[in-house]
Amino acid sequence: MDEEEAMISMQQPHLYLIFDDWECGYSFRKVDLPSRAPALIPEGIARGGATCLPPPFFRLQAQRGLPYYFTASGSKIWSLHPNEEGKSLDSGGSCFDVHAETFAFVPRHTDQPKPVYFPIGNDKLVTLGCLSIQCLDIGVKKHPTGVALSWSDPLDVPVDSMDIISHAVFPDGRTIFVSVGFVAAECTYSFHLSDDGGSLRMCKHQGEIGLSLYREKLGHICSCDLASAATSQRRPDVKYTEDHLFTMGPDETHVGATLVYMGHESKICLVECMINVFNDRYGGPYSFEKENTDQEKTDDYMLRLTTFSLEYSSDGDLTTGHRRVRYYKMPKNVSRRVCQYPVAFWM
């Protein structure tokens, strides 16, 4: 490990939040989540307890309203946004290292409407799009002769990222599980990265597993035995937390959320966007249908950060341990899409 890598490894991790709150793109904010955060706050007092987020420390110019094109690996945040319609200049993607504070341009993958990314270790990035999958070797450093990063040729697959409802990387670090949902049924596929890391191949159709199950208990965390899913086409046994983690306050309503793994002791942060149910602007209960899509105002939106640790009780039940909650005011002018799909990384 060289001196720079040693310094980066000693960095205290933070929660990084990304919002498209300026006219040309996105702002990055860094939030400290110490273990001695405020205890669980009673529901319904979010507006009174909300504080302002830290100011942006970095801004990125990219097409707004597209949270799907962000991903992260190690200490790097990747932006692989498509070229804006009507603009001929294609500057590719970008990569920002939050610890080393370095920025680099990187190649974009094949244009996809809503890609799903899979960081594999610290040296591979896989993207699954519309009926194709690609891999980027991000461990390759630029050669003095000018050889740089490049995506593998797209591999045709029978999966459309628009249909994906859950996904996971197997503990072997090379196998990807993807559950897709259709009108009639759900099924799961798996893909495998070759041992030399040079290619992706279709592994097999795992059958009618349906790993998502998100429709059954919305707002609850669930777990299943991924190993059993790899060896059987039977739907694995699923455990749910008894706790409902989305806001249930009488004056609050859930808008969107992202789960962020904090890397130790099974600690998780739920980054949730919410809004006051009743306010003068809507004249009644909030709904997306009442939003003016030409002028997406998010002044009434808030962030609710809930940290907890997933544990199994002595009876084998899945629990969330002691929860801690923080409320923040959402920056102004954030697009509705980013509120539905908050962008957050722990690094």
mmCIF file of C-alpha atoms in Angstrom:
data_model
loop_
_atom_site.group_PDB
_atom_site.id
_atom_site.type_symbol
_atom_site.label_atom_id
_atom_site.label_comp_id
_atom_site.label_asym_id
_atom_site.label_seq_id
_atom_site.Cartn_x
_atom_site.Cartn_y
_atom_site.Cartn_z
ATOM 1 C CA MET A 1 0.000 0.000 0.000
ATOM 2 C CA ASP A 2 1.529 3.336 -1.055
ATOM 3 C CA GLU A 3 1.368 6.556 1.010
ATOM 4 C CA GLU A 4 -1.685 7.939 -0.819
ATOM 5 C CA GLU A 5 -3.658 4.696 -0.403
ATOM 6 C CA ALA A 6 -2.707 4.572 3.296
ATOM 7 C CA MET A 7 -4.009 8.103 3.831
ATOM 8 C CA ILE A 8 -7.253 7.306 2.032
ATOM 9 C CA SER A 9 -7.793 4.162 4.103
ATOM 10 C CA MET A 10 -7.573 6.280 7.271
ATOM 11 C CA GLN A 11 -10.326 8.648 6.141
ATOM 12 C CA GLN A 12 -13.393 8.719 8.360
ATOM 13 C CA PRO A 13 -16.350 7.536 6.249
ATOM 14 C CA HIS A 14 -19.290 9.864 5.629
ATOM 15 C CA LEU A 15 -22.661 9.782 3.939
ATOM 16 C CA TYR A 16 -22.492 11.509 0.542
ATOM 17 C CA LEU A 17 -25.749 12.907 -0.833
ATOM 18 C CA ILE A 18 -26.250 14.112 -4.409
ATOM 19 C CA PHE A 19 -29.021 16.501 -5.533
ATOM 20 C CA ASP A 20 -29.775 18.182 -8.863
ATOM 21 C CA ASP A 21 -30.405 21.491 -7.120
ATOM 22 C CA TRP A 22 -28.714 23.864 -9.550
ATOM 23 C CA GLU A 23 -29.596 24.648 -13.125
ATOM 24 C CA CYS A 24 -26.591 22.927 -14.728
ATOM 25 C CA GLY A 25 -26.468 19.683 -12.778
ATOM 26 C CA TYR A 26 -25.766 18.183 -9.365
ATOM 27 C CA SER A 27 -24.374 19.241 -5.984
ATOM 28 C CA PHE A 28 -22.484 16.893 -3.641
ATOM 29 C CA ARG A 29 -22.914 17.154 0.118
ATOM 30 C CA LYS A 30 -21.138 15.298 2.924
ATOM 31 C CA VAL A 31 -22.967 14.374 6.140
ATOM 32 C CA ASP A 32 -21.326 13.093 9.304
ATOM 33 C CA LEU A 33 -23.268 10.288 10.991
ATOM 34 C CA PRO A 34 -21.576 9.688 14.351
ATOM 35 C CA SER A 35 -22.640 6.776 16.517
ATOM 36 C CA ARG A 36 -23.944 9.243 19.106
ATOM 37 C CA ALA A 37 -26.621 10.621 16.781
ATOM 38 C CA PRO A 38 -30.002 11.757 18.180
ATOM 39 C CA ALA A 39 -32.221 8.963 19.436
ATOM 40 C CA LEU A 40 -35.405 7.925 17.660
ATOM 41 C CA ILE A 41 -37.610 11.000 17.243
ATOM 42 C CA PRO A 42 -41.378 10.607 17.686
ATOM 43 C CA GLU A 43 -43.281 10.550 14.391
ATOM 44 C CA GLY A 44 -44.977 13.683 13.200
ATOM 45 C CA ILE A 45 -42.503 16.364 14.326
ATOM 46 C CA ALA A 46 -40.174 16.250 11.330
ATOM 47 C CA ARG A 47 -40.797 19.802 10.187
ATOM 48 C CA GLY A 48 -39.958 21.257 13.589
ATOM 49 C CA GLY A 49 -36.871 19.080 14.046
ATOM 50 C CA ALA A 50 -35.377 19.410 10.560
ATOM 51 C CA THR A 51 -32.035 21.173 10.122
ATOM 52 C CA CYS A 52 -30.176 22.386 7.037
ATOM 53 C CA LEU A 53 -27.809 20.069 5.207
ATOM 54 C CA PRO A 54 -24.118 21.031 4.957
ATOM 55 C CA PRO A 55 -23.344 23.262 1.951
ATOM 56 C CA PRO A 56 -22.161 21.623 -1.300
ATOM 57 C CA PHE A 57 -18.458 20.883 -1.537
ATOM 58 C CA PHE A 58 -18.512 19.905 -5.234
ATOM 59 C CA ARG A 59 -20.728 20.532 -8.260
ATOM 60 C CA LEU A 60 -20.992 18.387 -11.363
ATOM 61 C CA GLN A 61 -22.425 19.513 -14.681
ATOM 62 C CA ALA A 62 -24.677 16.773 -16.061
ATOM 63 C CA GLN A 63 -28.235 16.267 -17.266
ATOM 64 C CA ARG A 64 -30.628 16.802 -14.356
ATOM 65 C CA GLY A 65 -33.398 14.430 -13.263
ATOM 66 C CA LEU A 66 -31.407 11.236 -13.929
ATOM 67 C CA PRO A 67 -30.381 9.694 -10.571
ATOM 68 C CA TYR A 68 -29.971 6.227 -12.141
ATOM 69 C CA TYR A 69 -26.655 7.154 -13.762
ATOM 70 C CA PHE A 70 -24.729 7.501 -10.509
ATOM 71 C CA THR A 71 -22.874 4.616 -8.917
ATOM 72 C CA ALA A 72 -19.934 4.215 -6.537
ATOM 73 C CA SER A 73 -17.006 1.900 -5.866
ATOM 74 C CA GLY A 74 -14.420 2.291 -3.144
ATOM 75 C CA SER A 75 -14.023 6.044 -2.657
ATOM 76 C CA LYS A 76 -15.092 6.921 -6.213
ATOM 77 C CA ILE A 77 -18.456 8.277 -7.359
ATOM 78 C CA TRP A 78 -19.166 7.591 -11.037
ATOM 79 C CA SER A 79 -21.409 9.747 -13.217
ATOM 80 C CA LEU A 80 -22.275 8.044 -16.505
ATOM 81 C CA HIS A 81 -25.050 10.334 -17.695
ATOM 82 C CA PRO A 82 -26.039 10.301 -21.377
ATOM 83 C CA ASN A 83 -25.377 13.237 -23.653
ATOM 84 C CA GLU A 84 -28.121 15.844 -23.389
ATOM 85 C CA GLU A 85 -30.601 15.791 -26.250
ATOM 86 C CA GLY A 86 -29.861 18.391 -28.897
ATOM 87 C CA LYS A 87 -26.198 18.770 -27.889
ATOM 88 C CA SER A 88 -23.582 17.332 -30.219
ATOM 89 C CA LEU A 89 -20.660 17.435 -27.761
ATOM 90 C CA ASP A 90 -20.235 14.138 -25.923
ATOM 91 C CA SER A 91 -17.851 14.556 -22.994
ATOM 92 C CA GLY A 92 -18.336 10.996 -21.756
ATOM 93 C CA GLY A 93 -18.702 10.126 -18.089
ATOM 94 C CA SER A 94 -16.769 11.263 -15.027
ATOM 95 C CA CYS A 95 -15.311 9.856 -11.829
ATOM 96 C CA PHE A 96 -14.765 11.812 -8.613
ATOM 97 C CA ASP A 97 -12.652 10.370 -5.792
ATOM 98 C CA VAL A 98 -14.039 11.929 -2.603
ATOM 99 C CA HIS A 99 -11.019 10.976 -0.483
ATOM 100 C CA ALA A 100 -8.211 11.825 -2.874
ATOM 101 C CA GLU A 101 -10.233 14.810 -4.187
ATOM 102 C CA THR A 102 -9.380 13.982 -7.784
ATOM 103 C CA PHE A 103 -11.586 14.149 -10.866
ATOM 104 C CA ALA A 104 -11.255 12.255 -14.150
ATOM 105 C CA PHE A 105 -13.215 11.758 -17.350
ATOM 106 C CA VAL A 106 -14.148 8.168 -18.149
ATOM 107 C CA PRO A 107 -15.861 6.433 -21.089
ATOM 108 C CA ARG A 108 -19.622 5.955 -20.997
ATOM 109 C CA HIS A 109 -21.257 2.617 -21.660
ATOM 110 C CA THR A 110 -23.772 2.027 -24.452
ATOM 111 C CA ASP A 111 -26.751 4.369 -24.120
ATOM 112 C CA GLN A 112 -29.371 2.851 -21.805
ATOM 113 C CA PRO A 113 -32.615 4.436 -20.536
ATOM 114 C CA LYS A 114 -32.295 3.208 -16.926
ATOM 115 C CA PRO A 115 -29.128 1.189 -16.244
ATOM 116 C CA VAL A 116 -28.433 -0.842 -13.110
ATOM 117 C CA TYR A 117 -24.835 -0.902 -11.858
ATOM 118 C CA PHE A 118 -22.925 -3.615 -10.017
ATOM 119 C CA PRO A 119 -19.540 -2.619 -8.531
ATOM 120 C CA ILE A 120 -17.548 -5.867 -8.272
ATOM 121 C CA GLY A 121 -14.782 -5.450 -5.705
ATOM 122 C CA ASN A 122 -12.607 -2.432 -6.387
ATOM 123 C CA ASP A 123 -11.679 -3.272 -9.957
ATOM 124 C CA LYS A 124 -14.836 -4.068 -11.953
ATOM 125 C CA LEU A 125 -18.003 -2.160 -12.791
ATOM 126 C CA VAL A 126 -20.861 -3.993 -14.528
ATOM 127 C CA THR A 127 -23.865 -2.277 -16.083
ATOM 128 C CA LEU A 128 -27.081 -3.999 -17.108
ATOM 129 C CA GLY A 129 -29.301 -2.127 -19.526
ATOM 130 C CA CYS A 130 -31.939 -2.881 -22.118
ATOM 131 C CA LEU A 131 -31.254 -6.514 -23.116
ATOM 132 C CA SER A 132 -27.471 -6.115 -22.803
ATOM 133 C CA ILE A 133 -24.744 -6.216 -20.163
ATOM 134 C CA GLN A 134 -21.240 -4.683 -20.173
ATOM 135 C CA CYS A 135 -18.165 -4.646 -17.931
ATOM 136 C CA LEU A 136 -15.529 -1.982 -17.256
ATOM 137 C CA ASP A 137 -12.174 -2.852 -15.701
ATOM 138 C CA ILE A 138 -11.780 0.135 -13.380
ATOM 139 C CA GLY A 139 -8.637 -1.315 -11.809
ATOM 140 C CA VAL A 140 -6.651 -0.579 -14.974
ATOM 141 C CA LYS A 141 -4.514 2.518 -14.670
ATOM 142 C CA LYS A 142 -3.812 4.639 -17.701
ATOM 143 C CA HIS A 143 -0.749 3.387 -19.553
ATOM 144 C CA PRO A 144 1.968 5.883 -20.638
ATOM 145 C CA THR A 145 1.208 5.019 -24.256
ATOM 146 C CA GLY A 146 -2.323 6.362 -23.833
ATOM 147 C CA VAL A 147 -4.258 3.095 -23.359
ATOM 148 C CA ALA A 148 -7.200 3.944 -21.109
ATOM 149 C CA LEU A 149 -10.360 2.420 -19.662
ATOM 150 C CA SER A 150 -12.822 0.859 -22.099
ATOM 151 C CA TRP A 151 -16.093 -1.016 -21.760
ATOM 152 C CA SER A 152 -16.418 -4.578 -23.005
ATOM 153 C CA ASP A 153 -18.625 -5.219 -26.023
ATOM 154 C CA PRO A 154 -22.308 -5.496 -25.024
ATOM 155 C CA LEU A 155 -23.467 -9.050 -24.337
ATOM 156 C CA ASP A 156 -27.071 -9.796 -25.300
ATOM 157 C CA VAL A 157 -29.195 -11.005 -22.376
ATOM 158 C CA PRO A 158 -32.939 -11.719 -21.946
ATOM 159 C CA VAL A 159 -33.273 -9.035 -19.236
ATOM 160 C CA ASP A 160 -34.423 -5.439 -19.528
ATOM 161 C CA SER A 161 -33.224 -3.148 -16.744
ATOM 162 C CA MET A 162 -36.634 -1.428 -16.788
ATOM 163 C CA ASP A 163 -38.150 -4.680 -15.428
ATOM 164 C CA ILE A 164 -35.641 -5.209 -12.600
ATOM 165 C CA ILE A 165 -37.184 -5.137 -9.132
ATOM 166 C CA SER A 166 -34.247 -6.434 -7.073
ATOM 167 C CA HIS A 167 -30.640 -7.431 -7.527
ATOM 168 C CA ALA A 168 -27.682 -8.687 -5.506
ATOM 169 C CA VAL A 169 -24.052 -9.733 -5.835
ATOM 170 C CA PHE A 170 -23.276 -13.241 -4.576
ATOM 171 C CA PRO A 171 -20.640 -13.507 -1.795
ATOM 172 C CA ASP A 172 -18.165 -14.969 -4.297
ATOM 173 C CA GLY A 173 -17.898 -11.437 -5.721
ATOM 174 C CA ARG A 174 -18.381 -12.637 -9.308
ATOM 175 C CA THR A 175 -21.990 -13.777 -9.584
ATOM 176 C CA ILE A 176 -24.879 -11.343 -10.045
ATOM 177 C CA PHE A 177 -28.523 -12.151 -9.313
ATOM 178 C CA VAL A 178 -31.290 -10.141 -10.966
ATOM 179 C CA SER A 179 -35.013 -10.553 -10.300
ATOM 180 C CA VAL A 180 -37.383 -9.161 -12.897
ATOM 181 C CA GLY A 181 -41.113 -8.587 -12.626
ATOM 182 C CA PHE A 182 -43.683 -8.983 -15.339
ATOM 183 C CA VAL A 183 -47.453 -8.719 -15.405
ATOM 184 C CA ALA A 184 -47.889 -12.473 -15.045
ATOM 185 C CA ALA A 185 -44.851 -13.614 -13.029
ATOM 186 C CA GLU A 186 -41.473 -12.908 -11.496
ATOM 187 C CA CYS A 187 -38.259 -14.766 -12.219
ATOM 188 C CA THR A 188 -34.555 -14.536 -11.488
ATOM 189 C CA TYR A 189 -31.451 -14.738 -13.685
ATOM 190 C CA SER A 190 -27.792 -14.901 -12.756
ATOM 191 C CA PHE A 191 -24.646 -13.739 -14.544
ATOM 192 C CA HIS A 192 -21.067 -14.724 -13.854
ATOM 193 C CA LEU A 193 -17.825 -12.807 -14.256
ATOM 194 C CA SER A 194 -15.072 -15.121 -15.558
ATOM 195 C CA ASP A 195 -12.258 -16.035 -13.199
ATOM 196 C CA ASP A 196 -9.802 -13.917 -15.156
ATOM 197 C CA GLY A 197 -12.249 -11.003 -14.902
ATOM 198 C CA GLY A 198 -12.174 -10.463 -18.614
ATOM 199 C CA SER A 199 -15.683 -11.425 -19.662
ATOM 200 C CA LEU A 200 -19.286 -11.861 -18.575
ATOM 201 C CA ARG A 201 -21.441 -14.803 -19.448
ATOM 202 C CA MET A 202 -25.044 -15.796 -18.929
ATOM 203 C CA CYS A 203 -25.067 -18.295 -16.078
ATOM 204 C CA LYS A 204 -28.604 -19.628 -15.927
ATOM 205 C CA HIS A 205 -32.274 -18.927 -15.473
ATOM 206 C CA GLN A 206 -32.875 -19.461 -11.767
ATOM 207 C CA GLY A 207 -36.593 -20.049 -12.186
ATOM 208 C CA GLU A 208 -39.563 -18.394 -10.504
ATOM 209 C CA ILE A 209 -37.638 -17.253 -7.450
ATOM 210 C CA GLY A 210 -38.932 -13.702 -7.170
ATOM 211 C CA LEU A 211 -36.338 -12.345 -4.766
ATOM 212 C CA SER A 212 -37.846 -8.860 -4.574
ATOM 213 C CA LEU A 213 -41.025 -9.392 -2.568
ATOM 214 C CA TYR A 214 -41.199 -5.633 -2.084
ATOM 215 C CA ARG A 215 -44.937 -5.566 -2.739
ATOM 216 C CA GLU A 216 -45.652 -7.823 0.219
ATOM 217 C CA LYS A 217 -44.390 -5.631 3.073
ATOM 218 C CA LEU A 218 -43.535 -2.168 1.847
ATOM 219 C CA GLY A 219 -41.341 -0.324 4.352
ATOM 220 C CA HIS A 220 -39.964 -3.471 6.014
ATOM 221 C CA ILE A 221 -36.461 -4.923 5.572
ATOM 222 C CA CYS A 222 -36.307 -8.516 4.385
ATOM 223 C CA SER A 223 -33.532 -11.084 4.095
ATOM 224 C CA CYS A 224 -33.181 -14.431 2.351
ATOM 225 C CA ASP A 225 -30.572 -17.164 1.917
ATOM 226 C CA LEU A 226 -28.891 -16.262 -1.354
ATOM 227 C CA ALA A 227 -26.924 -19.517 -1.335
ATOM 228 C CA SER A 228 -30.149 -21.531 -1.497
ATOM 229 C CA ALA A 229 -31.282 -19.390 -4.417
ATOM 230 C CA ALA A 230 -28.122 -20.363 -6.279
ATOM 231 C CA THR A 231 -28.780 -24.085 -5.978
ATOM 232 C CA SER A 232 -32.560 -24.319 -6.222
ATOM 233 C CA GLN A 233 -35.379 -22.875 -8.290
ATOM 234 C CA ARG A 234 -37.563 -22.809 -5.209
ATOM 235 C CA ARG A 235 -38.286 -19.379 -3.780
ATOM 236 C CA PRO A 236 -35.980 -18.963 -0.745
ATOM 237 C CA ASP A 237 -37.377 -18.487 2.727
ATOM 238 C CA VAL A 238 -37.697 -14.805 3.593
ATOM 239 C CA LYS A 239 -37.550 -13.076 6.974
ATOM 240 C CA TYR A 240 -39.058 -9.618 7.542
ATOM 241 C CA THR A 241 -38.377 -7.068 10.231
ATOM 242 C CA GLU A 242 -41.333 -6.361 12.478
ATOM 243 C CA ASP A 243 -40.489 -2.649 12.397
ATOM 244 C CA HIS A 244 -41.921 -0.486 9.624
ATOM 245 C CA LEU A 245 -39.112 1.928 8.684
ATOM 246 C CA PHE A 246 -40.874 4.425 6.410
ATOM 247 C CA THR A 247 -42.341 7.519 8.014
ATOM 248 C CA MET A 248 -45.799 7.029 9.508
ATOM 249 C CA GLY A 249 -46.340 10.463 11.015
ATOM 250 C CA PRO A 250 -49.843 11.965 10.656
ATOM 251 C CA ASP A 251 -48.427 15.003 8.822
ATOM 252 C CA GLU A 252 -45.833 13.178 6.707
ATOM 253 C CA THR A 253 -45.946 10.985 3.632
ATOM 254 C CA HIS A 254 -43.250 8.837 2.053
ATOM 255 C CA VAL A 255 -41.917 9.883 -1.382
ATOM 256 C CA GLY A 256 -38.863 7.701 -2.044
ATOM 257 C CA ALA A 257 -35.950 5.969 -0.299
ATOM 258 C CA THR A 258 -32.528 4.419 -0.729
ATOM 259 C CA LEU A 259 -30.832 1.861 1.530
ATOM 260 C CA VAL A 260 -27.119 2.475 2.134
ATOM 261 C CA TYR A 261 -24.850 -0.187 3.643
ATOM 262 C CA MET A 262 -22.420 1.413 6.087
ATOM 263 C CA GLY A 263 -19.868 -1.365 5.915
ATOM 264 C CA HIS A 264 -19.539 -2.723 9.445
ATOM 265 C CA GLU A 265 -21.630 -4.606 11.995
ATOM 266 C CA SER A 266 -24.460 -4.833 9.441
ATOM 267 C CA LYS A 267 -25.134 -1.119 9.933
ATOM 268 C CA ILE A 268 -27.596 0.433 7.479
ATOM 269 C CA CYS A 269 -28.790 3.960 6.731
ATOM 270 C CA LEU A 270 -32.239 4.491 5.236
ATOM 271 C CA VAL A 271 -32.204 7.731 3.233
ATOM 272 C CA GLU A 272 -35.870 8.670 2.871
ATOM 273 C CA CYS A 273 -37.481 11.632 1.150
ATOM 274 C CA MET A 274 -40.829 12.781 2.535
ATOM 275 C CA ILE A 275 -43.244 15.669 2.309
ATOM 276 C CA ASN A 276 -45.799 17.318 4.546
ATOM 277 C CA VAL A 277 -49.169 15.728 3.779
ATOM 278 C CA PHE A 278 -51.256 18.852 4.195
ATOM 279 C CA ASN A 279 -50.115 22.261 3.031
ATOM 280 C CA ASP A 280 -51.571 25.330 1.398
ATOM 281 C CA ARG A 281 -49.964 24.709 -1.980
ATOM 282 C CA TYR A 282 -51.705 21.375 -2.541
ATOM 283 C CA GLY A 283 -54.910 22.218 -0.687
ATOM 284 C CA GLY A 284 -55.143 18.666 0.628
ATOM 285 C CA PRO A 285 -53.187 15.394 0.713
ATOM 286 C CA TYR A 286 -49.980 15.442 -1.326
ATOM 287 C CA SER A 287 -49.770 13.340 -4.485
ATOM 288 C CA PHE A 288 -47.438 13.329 -7.474
ATOM 289 C CA GLU A 289 -50.445 13.818 -9.739
ATOM 290 C CA LYS A 290 -50.941 17.291 -8.247
ATOM 291 C CA GLU A 291 -47.361 18.307 -8.997
ATOM 292 C CA ASN A 292 -46.853 20.821 -11.773
ATOM 293 C CA THR A 293 -44.390 18.890 -13.925
ATOM 294 C CA ASP A 294 -43.298 22.072 -15.714
ATOM 295 C CA GLN A 295 -42.270 23.689 -12.416
ATOM 296 C CA GLU A 296 -41.150 20.975 -10.038
ATOM 297 C CA LYS A 297 -41.016 22.740 -6.679
ATOM 298 C CA THR A 298 -39.669 20.721 -3.765
ATOM 299 C CA ASP A 299 -39.580 23.367 -1.058
ATOM 300 C CA ASP A 300 -41.767 21.209 1.199
ATOM 301 C CA TYR A 301 -39.615 18.085 0.871
ATOM 302 C CA MET A 302 -37.439 16.773 3.713
ATOM 303 C CA LEU A 303 -34.879 14.042 4.282
ATOM 304 C CA ARG A 304 -35.200 11.491 7.041
ATOM 305 C CA LEU A 305 -31.998 9.547 7.810
ATOM 306 C CA THR A 306 -32.594 6.420 9.880
ATOM 307 C CA THR A 307 -29.582 4.373 10.992
ATOM 308 C CA PHE A 308 -29.932 0.896 12.430
ATOM 309 C CA SER A 309 -28.173 -2.470 12.626
ATOM 310 C CA LEU A 310 -29.703 -5.626 11.203
ATOM 311 C CA GLU A 311 -29.530 -8.484 13.673
ATOM 312 C CA TYR A 312 -31.049 -11.915 14.235
ATOM 313 C CA SER A 313 -32.689 -12.450 17.618
ATOM 314 C CA SER A 314 -32.273 -15.609 19.676
ATOM 315 C CA ASP A 315 -35.503 -16.818 18.029
ATOM 316 C CA GLY A 316 -34.079 -16.254 14.549
ATOM 317 C CA ASP A 317 -36.202 -13.171 13.826
ATOM 318 C CA LEU A 318 -34.758 -10.285 11.798
ATOM 319 C CA THR A 319 -34.566 -7.092 13.885
ATOM 320 C CA THR A 320 -33.322 -3.520 13.361
ATOM 321 C CA GLY A 321 -31.785 -3.015 16.796
ATOM 322 C CA HIS A 322 -31.681 0.517 18.210
ATOM 323 C CA ARG A 323 -32.689 3.074 15.588
ATOM 324 C CA ARG A 324 -31.519 6.676 15.395
ATOM 325 C CA VAL A 325 -33.196 9.326 13.248
ATOM 326 C CA ARG A 326 -32.182 12.697 11.834
ATOM 327 C CA TYR A 327 -34.307 15.130 9.808
ATOM 328 C CA TYR A 328 -32.956 17.577 7.226
ATOM 329 C CA LYS A 329 -34.521 20.151 4.981
ATOM 330 C CA MET A 330 -34.292 19.184 1.317
ATOM 331 C CA PRO A 331 -32.377 21.689 -0.861
ATOM 332 C CA LYS A 332 -34.600 23.785 -3.086
ATOM 333 C CA ASN A 333 -35.174 23.042 -6.777
ATOM 334 C CA VAL A 334 -34.418 19.316 -6.569
ATOM 335 C CA SER A 335 -36.244 17.435 -9.334
ATOM 336 C CA ARG A 336 -39.106 15.117 -8.494
ATOM 337 C CA ARG A 337 -37.219 12.116 -9.898
ATOM 338 C CA VAL A 338 -34.274 12.611 -7.526
ATOM 339 C CA CYS A 339 -36.736 12.854 -4.624
ATOM 340 C CA GLN A 340 -38.221 9.509 -5.655
ATOM 341 C CA TYR A 341 -34.779 7.900 -6.038
ATOM 342 C CA PRO A 342 -32.384 9.597 -3.568
ATOM 343 C CA VAL A 343 -28.695 9.272 -4.470
ATOM 344 C CA ALA A 344 -26.555 8.388 -1.454
ATOM 345 C CA PHE A 345 -23.260 6.578 -0.841
ATOM 346 C CA TRP A 346 -21.257 5.669 2.275
ATOM 347 C CA MET A 347 -17.497 5.993 1.808
#
